[in-house]
Amino acid sequence: MERVLSAEASSAAYPAPLRTGEAPGQAAEGRRPWRSVVGRQGKAEAPEKLALRGIVKSFPHRRGRLVALEEINLSVREGEFICLVGPSGCGKSTLLRLIAGLEKPDAGEISINGQAVDGPGAERAMVFQENALFPWLTVLGNVEFGLAMQGMGKRVRRARAMEYLAMVHLAPFAHHYVHELSGGMRQLAAIARALAVNPAVLLMDEPFASLDAQIREMLNAELLRLWAETGKTVLFVTHSVQEAVRLADRVVVMTYRPGRIRAIIELDLPRPREEGDPGVVRTRLAIGRHLREEVTRALQEERNHAGRT
Amino acid sequence: MPAVLRKAAFFAILLLFWQGACSLQFCPDYLLPAPWQVVASLAQGWREGTLLYGLLISLKRMGIGFGLAVLLGGALGLLVGRSGPLAQAGRSLLMGLQSFPSICWFPFAIILLGLQEGAIIFVAVMGAVFSAAIATRDGIGNLPRNLTGAALTLGARGWRLYTAVKLPAALPGIITGLKQSWSFTWRSLMGGELLFGNLGLGHLLMQARDLGDMPRVLGVMLTILLVGMIIEQGLFARLERAVQRRWGLESN
C-alpha cells in the first residue's frame, strides 16, 4: 500500500467521469438563488486557506503505539468544501481534532492563512455528532456563547446570534432549551453556533450521522445553502459516500491504519446533485470502490488481530 | 391512591403499631412512651422555647458548616480534577479522608480552636468537605468530551472554561453529590453537639438523657429526623429535579 494510490494516481485512474458535468455557473441561473454561487468560478485559483504538512499522530496502545495518522499532506483552498471519508478507525475524526487543536500532532504542521496553529480557537469552530450543545442554555444562549467568549456586548451578540438563527430557520426556537429540539434542529443550532463566531474553517465531525436518512438529506441541502451564503471553507468528516458525493468539491479517501490519504477525488458536478445523475453515480461508484477496499482490509486486519490474541 | 395519601397511610400504620405496643404494656412507659406523650413533651419544649432555640442554633451551624464545606470542597475538587501526578496523589488522599470518621477531628479541633463554637463547626465542615470535593471532581471529570471540545473551539479559555462550561455542565451531578455531603454535615454536627453540649439539638438530646426523660429524647430525635427529611427531600430533591429538568436529563 506504498502510496500506490496517491491523489494524482487516482484522478488519472478515473479521469473521465469525474471531470464531466456542467461547467460552473452554466446551470439554471436564478432558479435556486444559491446556484450561481455554488459554481464559484476560479475556486482552483482561490488562495490556500488551510494547509496540513507531514501530519503524524500516534496513540499509546497496549505495549506500543498505534499510528493513527501517517504523513498527511493536504492543501485546502478558500471556500472549498472537503469531505473526508474512510473506514472507522482510519483516523479521520482524529485528523479533524488535530486541526481543531483539541489534540497535538506528533509531527507536522497545520496552518491557516499561512499561520501555524497551536491549540484550539474560534477560527476553527467545530460541529460534533452529538452532545455538544450546552443543555443549560437556550438555543439563543448557545449561539451567543462563542460571541460572549470574544467579549462581545450583550445587545450586539444577541442581535448577531438571532441573525444566524434566522439563517438556519430556528429563530422561532430561540428561547427553547436544547432538549426541546429534535435531533435535526439541534444540529442546525450547532451549525449556527459555529458559524456565528465567523470561523476561517468550519470543521464538521459526522454532524448528521445519528439522524435518519430523510433528515440527513434535508440537512445536507441546508448545509450547502449555508455554505453558499457564507462562503466558508468546510472540512466535513463522514462515513457515507452518498453524503460526501452530495456535498463535496473534493472527497479525500483515507486508508485504514495507519491513516493516510489514499485518494483525492475532485467532483466537478453541479449542485444540487440528483441521486440518479450519471456523473453522480459514477463518482459514487469510484469512491465506493476505494472505500470498499479499505473496509475489507480493515476487517481482515481486525480478524487477524483477533486470531492472535 | 395518590402518593401523598399512600405515604400518610404508611405513617399512620407505623403510629398505630407504636400505640399498640404501648397499650399492650410490654415495658413501662418511661422506657417506651406513647406517641401522645412524645407529642406533649415536644409541645412543652416548644412553649418553653428551648426546642425552637436549639433548632435555630443547629440550623445556623449547619448552614455555616455546609456553606464552608461546599466552597472549600468545590475548590479542592477543581484542584484535584486537574491532571498531573500531584493531583492524582491528592485524589487518593481525598478518598482516604472521606472515609475518615469526621468526629475523630473533634479533639484536634478543640485543641486548635478551643472548646467552643468553632470546634463544632470545624467538625461539621470536615464531615462534608471531602465528599463535596469528590462530587465536584467526579462531576467535572465525567463530562462528555464533545461538550468541552465545542467550548474550546468556540474560544472558551482558562477560568471561563470552568465557570461558563464545566461547572454548569457538571451541576446536575454536583447537586446529587452535595445532597450526600449535606447529610454528612448534619450527622457530624449532631455528633459534635452530643459530645460537647453547648446549645443545639444535640445538646437538648443529652440534657433529656441526663434527666432520664424518654419522651423528650424521642421528641428531639424526631425533630432531628424531620429536619433531615425536610432538607433532603423538600430542598435537595426538588433542586435536583429542577436542575435535571432544565438540563433535559429527566428520565421518565
Coordinates of C-alpha atoms in Angstrom, one line a residue:
Chain A
M1 CA 0.0 0.0 0.0
E2 CA 3.0 2.3 -0.5
R3 CA 1.3 5.4 -1.9
V4 CA 0.3 3.5 -5.0
L5 CA -2.9 5.4 -4.9
S6 CA -1.8 8.9 -4.4
A7 CA -4.1 11.8 -5.3
E8 CA -2.6 12.0 -8.8
A9 CA -2.9 8.3 -9.4
S10 CA -6.5 8.2 -8.5
S11 CA -7.6 11.1 -10.7
A12 CA -5.7 9.5 -13.5
A13 CA -7.5 6.3 -12.9
Y14 CA -10.9 7.9 -13.0
P15 CA -10.5 10.9 -15.1
A16 CA -13.4 10.9 -17.5
P17 CA -16.4 10.6 -15.2
L18 CA -15.1 12.9 -12.6
R19 CA -14.3 15.8 -14.9
T20 CA -17.7 15.8 -16.6
G21 CA -20.7 17.7 -15.6
E22 CA -21.9 21.2 -16.4
A23 CA -19.4 24.0 -16.3
P24 CA -19.7 26.2 -13.3
G25 CA -22.3 28.9 -13.5
Q26 CA -23.9 27.5 -16.5
A27 CA -26.7 25.7 -14.8
A28 CA -30.2 27.0 -14.3
E29 CA -29.4 30.6 -13.3
G30 CA -31.9 32.1 -10.9
R31 CA -34.0 29.1 -10.3
R32 CA -32.2 28.5 -7.0
P33 CA -30.6 31.6 -5.7
W34 CA -27.5 29.8 -4.4
R35 CA -26.8 28.1 -7.7
S36 CA -24.8 30.8 -9.2
V37 CA -22.7 31.0 -6.1
V38 CA -22.0 27.3 -6.0
G39 CA -20.0 27.0 -9.1
R40 CA -17.8 29.7 -7.7
Q41 CA -15.6 30.5 -10.6
G42 CA -11.9 30.2 -10.2
K43 CA -12.0 28.2 -7.0
A44 CA -9.0 26.4 -8.2
E45 CA -7.1 29.7 -8.1
A46 CA -8.5 30.7 -4.7
P47 CA -5.8 31.3 -2.1
E48 CA -4.8 28.4 0.2
K49 CA -6.8 28.6 3.5
L50 CA -5.7 25.5 5.3
A51 CA -2.5 23.5 4.9
L52 CA -1.6 20.2 6.5
R53 CA 2.1 19.2 6.1
G54 CA 3.5 15.9 7.2
I55 CA 1.0 15.3 10.0
V56 CA 1.8 12.2 12.1
K57 CA -0.2 11.2 15.1
S58 CA 0.0 8.1 17.3
F59 CA -1.6 6.9 20.5
P60 CA -0.4 4.7 23.3
H61 CA -1.7 1.2 22.6
R62 CA -1.1 -2.0 24.6
R63 CA 2.7 -2.0 25.0
G64 CA 3.5 0.0 21.9
R65 CA 1.9 2.8 20.0
L66 CA -0.8 2.8 17.4
V67 CA -0.1 5.1 14.5
A68 CA -3.4 6.7 13.7
L69 CA -2.2 9.1 11.0
E70 CA 0.9 9.0 8.9
E71 CA 2.2 11.7 6.6
I72 CA -1.0 13.6 5.9
N73 CA -0.5 16.4 3.4
L74 CA -3.4 18.4 2.2
S75 CA -4.0 21.9 0.9
V76 CA -7.5 23.4 1.1
R77 CA -8.4 26.4 -0.8
E78 CA -10.6 29.2 0.5
G79 CA -14.3 28.4 0.2
E80 CA -13.7 24.8 -0.6
F81 CA -16.0 22.0 0.7
I82 CA -13.9 19.0 1.5
C83 CA -15.3 15.6 2.7
L84 CA -13.1 13.1 4.5
V85 CA -14.2 9.5 4.1
G86 CA -12.7 6.3 5.3
P87 CA -13.5 3.2 7.3
S88 CA -14.0 3.6 11.0
G89 CA -10.6 3.7 12.7
C90 CA -8.9 5.4 9.8
G91 CA -8.2 8.5 11.9
K92 CA -10.5 10.9 10.0
S93 CA -12.0 12.2 13.2
T94 CA -8.6 12.4 14.8
L95 CA -7.4 14.5 11.9
L96 CA -10.3 16.9 12.5
R97 CA -9.5 17.1 16.2
L98 CA -5.8 17.9 15.3
I99 CA -6.9 20.7 13.0
A100 CA -9.3 21.9 15.8
G101 CA -6.3 22.0 18.1
L102 CA -8.0 19.6 20.6
E103 CA -5.1 17.2 20.1
K104 CA -1.5 17.8 19.2
P105 CA 0.2 16.1 16.2
D106 CA 3.5 14.1 16.9
A107 CA 5.0 15.8 13.8
G108 CA 3.9 18.1 11.1
E109 CA 2.4 21.5 10.8
I110 CA -1.1 22.8 10.5
S111 CA -1.5 26.3 9.2
I112 CA -4.4 28.6 8.5
N113 CA -3.9 31.5 6.2
G114 CA -0.2 30.7 6.3
Q115 CA -0.1 30.9 10.1
A116 CA 0.7 27.8 12.2
V117 CA -2.0 27.0 14.7
D118 CA -1.4 25.8 18.2
G119 CA -4.3 24.9 20.5
P120 CA -8.0 25.3 19.9
G121 CA -9.6 28.5 18.8
A122 CA -12.7 30.0 17.4
E123 CA -11.2 30.4 13.9
R124 CA -11.6 26.6 13.6
A125 CA -15.1 26.2 15.1
M126 CA -16.2 22.6 15.2
V127 CA -19.6 20.9 14.9
F128 CA -19.8 17.5 16.6
Q129 CA -22.0 14.5 16.0
E130 CA -23.9 14.9 19.3
N131 CA -23.8 16.0 22.9
A132 CA -22.1 19.2 22.2
L133 CA -24.8 21.9 22.7
F134 CA -25.0 23.3 26.2
P135 CA -28.1 22.0 27.8
W136 CA -28.4 24.7 30.4
L137 CA -28.6 27.4 27.8
T138 CA -31.4 28.2 25.4
V139 CA -30.8 27.9 21.7
L140 CA -30.1 31.6 21.6
G141 CA -27.7 31.3 24.6
N142 CA -25.8 28.6 22.8
V143 CA -25.4 30.6 19.6
E144 CA -24.3 33.6 21.7
F145 CA -21.7 31.6 23.6
G146 CA -18.8 32.0 21.3
L147 CA -19.5 35.7 20.9
A148 CA -19.6 36.1 24.6
M149 CA -16.2 34.4 24.8
Q150 CA -14.9 37.0 22.4
G151 CA -16.1 39.7 24.9
M152 CA -18.9 41.0 22.7
G153 CA -21.5 43.0 24.5
K154 CA -24.9 41.5 25.3
R155 CA -27.0 43.5 22.9
V156 CA -24.7 43.1 19.9
R157 CA -24.2 39.5 20.4
R158 CA -27.9 38.8 20.9
A159 CA -28.6 40.6 17.6
R160 CA -25.9 38.7 15.8
A161 CA -27.0 35.3 17.2
M162 CA -30.6 36.0 16.1
E163 CA -29.3 36.6 12.6
Y164 CA -27.6 33.3 12.5
L165 CA -30.6 31.5 14.0
A166 CA -32.8 33.1 11.3
M167 CA -30.3 31.9 8.7
V168 CA -30.9 28.3 9.8
H169 CA -34.7 29.0 10.3
L170 CA -34.6 28.4 14.0
A171 CA -35.5 31.9 15.1
P172 CA -38.9 30.8 16.5
F173 CA -37.0 28.4 18.8
A174 CA -34.5 30.9 20.1
H175 CA -35.8 30.6 23.7
H176 CA -36.2 26.9 23.7
Y177 CA -33.9 24.6 25.6
V178 CA -31.8 22.2 23.6
H179 CA -33.7 19.1 24.8
E180 CA -36.9 20.5 23.4
L181 CA -35.5 20.3 19.9
S182 CA -35.4 17.4 17.5
G183 CA -32.1 15.9 16.5
G184 CA -32.0 17.7 13.2
M185 CA -32.9 21.0 14.8
R186 CA -30.1 20.5 17.3
Q187 CA -27.5 20.1 14.6
L188 CA -28.8 23.2 12.8
A189 CA -28.4 25.1 16.1
A190 CA -24.9 23.7 16.5
I191 CA -24.1 24.9 12.9
A192 CA -25.5 28.3 13.6
R193 CA -23.4 28.5 16.8
A194 CA -20.2 27.6 14.9
L195 CA -20.9 30.0 12.0
A196 CA -21.7 32.8 14.4
V197 CA -18.1 33.1 15.5
N198 CA -17.2 33.5 11.9
P199 CA -14.5 30.8 11.7
A200 CA -11.9 30.7 9.0
V201 CA -12.6 27.0 8.6
L202 CA -15.7 25.1 9.7
L203 CA -14.9 21.6 11.0
M204 CA -17.7 19.1 11.0
D205 CA -17.3 15.7 12.6
E206 CA -20.0 13.4 11.2
P207 CA -22.6 16.0 12.2
F208 CA -25.6 14.1 10.7
A209 CA -24.5 10.6 11.4
S210 CA -27.1 10.0 14.1
L211 CA -30.0 11.3 12.0
D212 CA -32.3 9.3 9.8
A213 CA -31.8 9.3 6.0
Q214 CA -34.5 11.8 5.1
I215 CA -33.5 14.3 7.7
R216 CA -29.9 13.9 6.7
E217 CA -30.7 14.6 3.1
M218 CA -32.6 17.8 4.1
L219 CA -29.8 19.0 6.3
N220 CA -27.2 18.3 3.5
A221 CA -29.2 20.7 1.3
E222 CA -29.4 23.2 4.2
L223 CA -25.7 23.0 4.7
L224 CA -25.0 23.6 1.1
R225 CA -27.2 26.6 1.2
L226 CA -25.4 28.0 4.3
W227 CA -22.1 27.2 2.7
A228 CA -23.0 29.2 -0.4
E229 CA -24.4 32.1 1.7
T230 CA -21.3 32.3 3.9
G231 CA -18.6 31.2 1.6
K232 CA -17.0 29.2 4.4
T233 CA -14.2 26.7 3.9
V234 CA -15.6 23.4 5.2
L235 CA -14.0 20.1 6.3
F236 CA -16.6 17.5 6.7
V237 CA -16.0 14.0 8.1
T238 CA -18.5 11.3 7.1
H239 CA -18.6 7.6 6.5
S240 CA -21.3 7.9 4.0
V241 CA -20.2 8.0 0.4
Q242 CA -23.6 9.3 -0.7
E243 CA -23.3 12.2 1.7
A244 CA -19.8 13.0 0.5
V245 CA -20.8 13.0 -3.1
R246 CA -23.8 15.2 -2.4
L247 CA -21.7 17.8 -0.6
A248 CA -18.0 18.0 -1.6
D249 CA -15.9 19.8 -4.0
R250 CA -13.2 17.2 -3.2
V251 CA -13.5 13.9 -1.4
V252 CA -10.5 12.7 0.5
V253 CA -10.5 9.0 0.9
M254 CA -8.3 7.7 3.8
T255 CA -6.7 4.3 4.4
Y256 CA -7.2 2.1 7.4
R257 CA -4.4 2.1 10.0
P258 CA -2.2 4.0 9.6
G259 CA -4.5 6.6 8.2
R260 CA -3.0 8.0 5.0
I261 CA -4.6 9.8 2.1
R262 CA -5.5 7.1 -0.4
A263 CA -7.1 9.3 -3.0
I264 CA -8.4 12.7 -3.6
I265 CA -11.3 12.9 -5.9
E266 CA -12.5 16.1 -7.5
L267 CA -16.2 16.5 -8.1
D268 CA -16.9 19.0 -10.8
L269 CA -20.6 18.3 -10.7
P270 CA -23.2 21.0 -10.4
R271 CA -25.3 21.2 -7.3
P272 CA -27.9 20.1 -6.3
R273 CA -26.7 16.7 -7.3
E274 CA -29.5 14.3 -8.1
E275 CA -29.0 10.7 -6.9
G276 CA -29.6 9.3 -10.4
D277 CA -27.4 11.7 -12.3
P278 CA -24.8 9.7 -14.3
G279 CA -21.9 11.8 -13.1
V280 CA -23.0 11.4 -9.5
V281 CA -23.5 7.7 -9.9
R282 CA -20.1 7.2 -11.5
T283 CA -18.4 9.3 -8.8
R284 CA -20.2 7.4 -6.0
L285 CA -19.0 4.1 -7.5
A286 CA -15.5 5.3 -7.8
I287 CA -15.3 6.5 -4.2
G288 CA -17.2 3.4 -3.1
R289 CA -14.5 1.2 -4.8
H290 CA -11.7 2.9 -2.9
L291 CA -13.6 2.7 0.4
R292 CA -14.6 -0.9 0.0
E293 CA -11.0 -2.0 -0.4
E294 CA -10.1 -0.2 2.8
V295 CA -13.0 -1.6 4.7
T296 CA -12.1 -5.1 3.5
R297 CA -8.6 -4.5 4.7
A298 CA -9.8 -3.2 8.0
L299 CA -12.0 -6.3 8.5
Q300 CA -9.1 -8.6 7.6
E301 CA -6.7 -6.9 10.0
E302 CA -9.2 -6.9 12.8
R303 CA -9.8 -10.6 12.2
N304 CA -6.1 -11.4 12.1
H305 CA -5.6 -9.5 15.2
A306 CA -8.5 -11.2 17.0
G307 CA -7.0 -14.5 15.9
R308 CA -3.7 -13.7 17.5
T309 CA -4.9 -12.6 20.9
Chain B
M1 CA -54.2 6.2 45.5
P2 CA -52.1 9.3 45.2
A3 CA -48.5 9.1 46.5
V4 CA -49.2 11.6 49.3
L5 CA -52.1 9.5 50.7
R6 CA -50.1 6.3 50.5
K7 CA -47.3 8.0 52.5
A8 CA -49.8 9.2 55.1
A9 CA -51.3 5.8 55.4
F10 CA -47.9 4.3 55.9
F11 CA -47.0 6.7 58.7
A12 CA -50.5 6.2 60.3
I13 CA -49.9 2.4 60.4
L14 CA -46.5 3.0 61.9
L15 CA -48.1 5.1 64.6
L16 CA -50.7 2.5 65.2
F17 CA -48.1 -0.1 65.8
W18 CA -46.3 2.2 68.2
Q19 CA -49.5 2.9 70.1
G20 CA -50.4 -0.8 70.1
A21 CA -47.1 -1.7 71.6
C22 CA -47.6 0.8 74.4
S23 CA -51.2 -0.3 75.0
L24 CA -50.1 -3.9 75.4
Q25 CA -47.6 -2.6 78.1
F26 CA -44.6 -4.7 77.1
C27 CA -42.5 -2.3 79.1
P28 CA -43.1 0.7 81.4
D29 CA -43.9 4.0 79.8
Y30 CA -40.7 5.6 81.0
L31 CA -38.9 3.3 78.6
L32 CA -41.5 3.3 75.8
P33 CA -43.7 6.3 76.0
A34 CA -46.8 6.5 73.9
P35 CA -46.9 8.8 70.9
W36 CA -49.1 11.3 72.7
Q37 CA -46.5 11.6 75.5
V38 CA -43.8 12.4 73.0
V39 CA -46.0 15.0 71.3
A40 CA -46.9 16.5 74.7
S41 CA -43.2 16.7 75.5
L42 CA -42.5 18.4 72.2
A43 CA -45.3 20.8 72.8
Q44 CA -43.9 21.7 76.1
G45 CA -40.4 22.2 74.7
W46 CA -41.9 24.4 72.1
R47 CA -43.8 26.5 74.7
E48 CA -40.6 26.9 76.8
G49 CA -38.8 28.0 73.6
T50 CA -35.9 25.6 74.2
L51 CA -36.8 23.4 71.2
L52 CA -37.1 26.3 68.7
Y53 CA -33.9 27.9 70.1
G54 CA -32.0 24.6 69.9
L55 CA -33.3 24.1 66.4
L56 CA -32.3 27.5 65.2
I57 CA -28.8 27.2 66.7
S58 CA -28.3 23.8 65.0
L59 CA -29.6 25.1 61.7
K60 CA -27.3 28.1 61.8
R61 CA -24.3 25.8 62.5
M62 CA -25.4 23.5 59.7
G63 CA -25.7 26.4 57.3
I64 CA -22.3 27.8 58.1
G65 CA -20.7 24.4 58.1
F66 CA -22.3 23.2 54.8
G67 CA -21.6 26.6 53.1
L68 CA -17.9 26.4 54.0
A69 CA -17.7 22.7 53.0
V70 CA -19.2 23.5 49.6
L71 CA -16.8 26.4 49.0
L72 CA -13.7 24.6 50.2
G73 CA -14.8 21.3 48.7
G74 CA -15.6 22.8 45.4
A75 CA -12.2 24.5 45.2
L76 CA -10.4 21.3 46.3
G77 CA -12.4 19.3 43.8
L78 CA -11.3 21.6 41.0
L79 CA -7.7 21.4 42.1
V80 CA -7.5 17.6 42.2
G81 CA -9.6 17.5 39.0
R82 CA -6.6 18.7 37.1
S83 CA -4.2 16.2 35.5
G84 CA -0.7 15.5 36.8
P85 CA 0.9 13.3 39.5
L86 CA 0.3 15.8 42.3
A87 CA -3.5 15.9 41.6
Q88 CA -3.5 12.1 41.4
A89 CA -1.9 11.9 44.8
G90 CA -4.3 14.5 46.1
R91 CA -7.3 12.4 44.9
S92 CA -6.1 9.3 46.7
L93 CA -5.7 11.3 49.9
L94 CA -9.2 12.7 49.4
M95 CA -10.7 9.3 49.1
G96 CA -9.0 8.3 52.3
L97 CA -10.1 11.3 54.2
Q98 CA -13.7 10.8 53.0
S99 CA -13.9 7.5 54.9
F100 CA -12.2 9.0 58.0
P101 CA -14.9 9.5 60.7
S102 CA -15.3 13.2 61.0
I103 CA -16.0 13.1 64.7
C104 CA -12.4 12.0 65.1
W105 CA -11.4 15.5 64.1
F106 CA -13.0 16.8 67.3
P107 CA -10.1 16.5 69.7
F108 CA -7.9 18.1 67.1
A109 CA -10.4 20.9 66.6
I110 CA -10.7 21.5 70.4
I111 CA -7.0 21.9 70.8
L112 CA -6.7 24.1 67.7
L113 CA -9.8 26.3 68.2
G114 CA -10.7 25.8 71.9
L115 CA -13.8 24.2 73.3
Q116 CA -16.3 26.4 71.6
E117 CA -18.5 27.1 68.6
G118 CA -15.6 27.0 66.1
A119 CA -14.7 23.4 67.0
I120 CA -18.2 22.2 66.4
I121 CA -18.4 23.9 63.0
F122 CA -15.0 22.6 62.2
V123 CA -16.2 19.0 62.7
A124 CA -19.3 19.7 60.6
V125 CA -17.2 21.1 57.8
M126 CA -14.8 18.1 57.9
G127 CA -17.8 15.8 57.6
A128 CA -18.7 17.2 54.2
V129 CA -15.8 18.9 52.6
F130 CA -14.2 15.8 51.2
S131 CA -17.4 14.4 49.8
A132 CA -18.1 17.8 48.3
A133 CA -14.7 17.8 46.7
I134 CA -15.2 14.3 45.3
A135 CA -18.6 15.3 43.9
T136 CA -17.2 18.3 42.2
R137 CA -14.3 16.4 40.7
D138 CA -16.4 13.5 39.5
G139 CA -19.0 15.9 38.0
I140 CA -16.3 17.7 36.1
G141 CA -14.3 14.6 35.2
N142 CA -17.2 12.8 33.6
L143 CA -18.3 15.5 31.1
P144 CA -19.0 14.4 27.5
R145 CA -15.8 15.0 25.6
N146 CA -17.7 16.9 22.9
L147 CA -19.0 19.4 25.3
T148 CA -15.6 20.7 26.3
G149 CA -14.4 20.3 22.8
A150 CA -17.2 22.5 21.5
A151 CA -16.4 25.1 24.2
L152 CA -12.7 25.1 23.3
T153 CA -13.4 25.5 19.6
L154 CA -15.7 28.4 20.3
G155 CA -13.0 30.2 22.1
A156 CA -13.5 29.4 25.8
R157 CA -10.3 29.6 27.7
G158 CA -8.8 29.3 31.2
W159 CA -11.1 30.0 34.1
R160 CA -14.0 30.9 31.8
L161 CA -13.9 27.3 30.5
Y162 CA -14.6 26.3 34.1
T163 CA -17.2 28.9 35.1
A164 CA -19.1 29.1 31.8
V165 CA -18.9 25.4 30.8
K166 CA -17.5 22.8 33.1
L167 CA -19.3 23.9 36.3
P168 CA -22.7 24.4 34.8
A169 CA -22.3 21.2 32.7
A170 CA -21.4 19.2 35.9
L171 CA -24.1 20.9 38.0
P172 CA -26.7 18.0 38.0
G173 CA -24.0 15.6 39.2
I174 CA -22.6 18.0 41.7
I175 CA -26.0 18.6 43.2
T176 CA -26.6 14.9 43.7
G177 CA -23.2 14.7 45.3
L178 CA -23.9 17.7 47.5
K179 CA -27.1 16.1 48.8
Q180 CA -24.9 13.4 50.3
S181 CA -22.4 16.0 51.6
W182 CA -25.2 17.8 53.3
S183 CA -26.3 14.6 55.2
F184 CA -22.6 14.2 56.3
T185 CA -22.6 17.8 57.6
W186 CA -25.8 17.1 59.6
R187 CA -24.5 13.8 61.1
S188 CA -21.2 15.3 62.0
L189 CA -22.8 18.4 63.6
M190 CA -25.1 16.2 65.7
G191 CA -22.1 14.2 66.8
G192 CA -20.3 17.3 67.8
E193 CA -23.2 18.7 69.7
L194 CA -23.7 15.4 71.6
L195 CA -20.1 15.3 72.6
F196 CA -19.8 18.9 73.5
G197 CA -23.2 20.1 74.6
N198 CA -23.4 23.8 74.0
L199 CA -26.9 24.5 72.9
G200 CA -28.3 23.0 69.7
L201 CA -30.5 19.9 69.2
G202 CA -27.7 17.5 70.1
H203 CA -27.3 19.3 73.4
L204 CA -31.1 19.1 74.1
L205 CA -30.8 15.4 73.4
M206 CA -28.1 14.9 76.0
Q207 CA -30.0 17.1 78.5
A208 CA -33.0 14.9 78.1
R209 CA -30.8 11.8 78.7
D210 CA -29.4 13.3 81.9
L211 CA -33.0 13.8 83.1
G212 CA -33.9 10.3 82.0
D213 CA -36.8 11.9 80.1
M214 CA -37.5 9.3 77.4
P215 CA -40.4 11.3 75.8
R216 CA -38.1 14.2 75.4
V217 CA -35.3 12.1 74.0
L218 CA -37.7 10.6 71.4
G219 CA -39.1 14.1 70.7
V220 CA -35.7 15.6 69.9
M221 CA -34.8 12.6 67.9
L222 CA -37.9 13.0 65.9
T223 CA -37.1 16.7 65.3
I224 CA -33.6 15.8 64.1
L225 CA -35.1 13.2 61.8
L226 CA -37.7 15.7 60.5
V227 CA -35.1 18.4 59.8
G228 CA -33.2 15.8 57.7
M229 CA -36.2 14.7 55.8
I230 CA -37.3 18.2 55.0
I231 CA -34.0 19.4 53.9
E232 CA -33.1 16.3 51.9
Q233 CA -36.5 15.7 50.3
G234 CA -38.0 19.1 50.4
L235 CA -35.0 21.1 49.4
F236 CA -32.3 19.0 47.7
A237 CA -34.6 16.5 45.9
R238 CA -36.6 19.4 44.5
L239 CA -33.5 21.3 43.4
E240 CA -32.1 18.1 41.9
R241 CA -35.3 17.6 39.9
A242 CA -35.5 21.2 38.8
V243 CA -31.9 21.1 37.5
Q244 CA -32.3 17.8 35.8
R245 CA -35.5 19.1 34.1
R246 CA -33.8 22.2 32.9
W247 CA -30.7 20.3 31.7
G248 CA -33.0 17.9 29.9
L249 CA -31.8 14.9 31.9
E250 CA -35.2 13.9 33.2
S251 CA -35.8 10.2 32.9
N252 CA -39.5 9.3 32.7

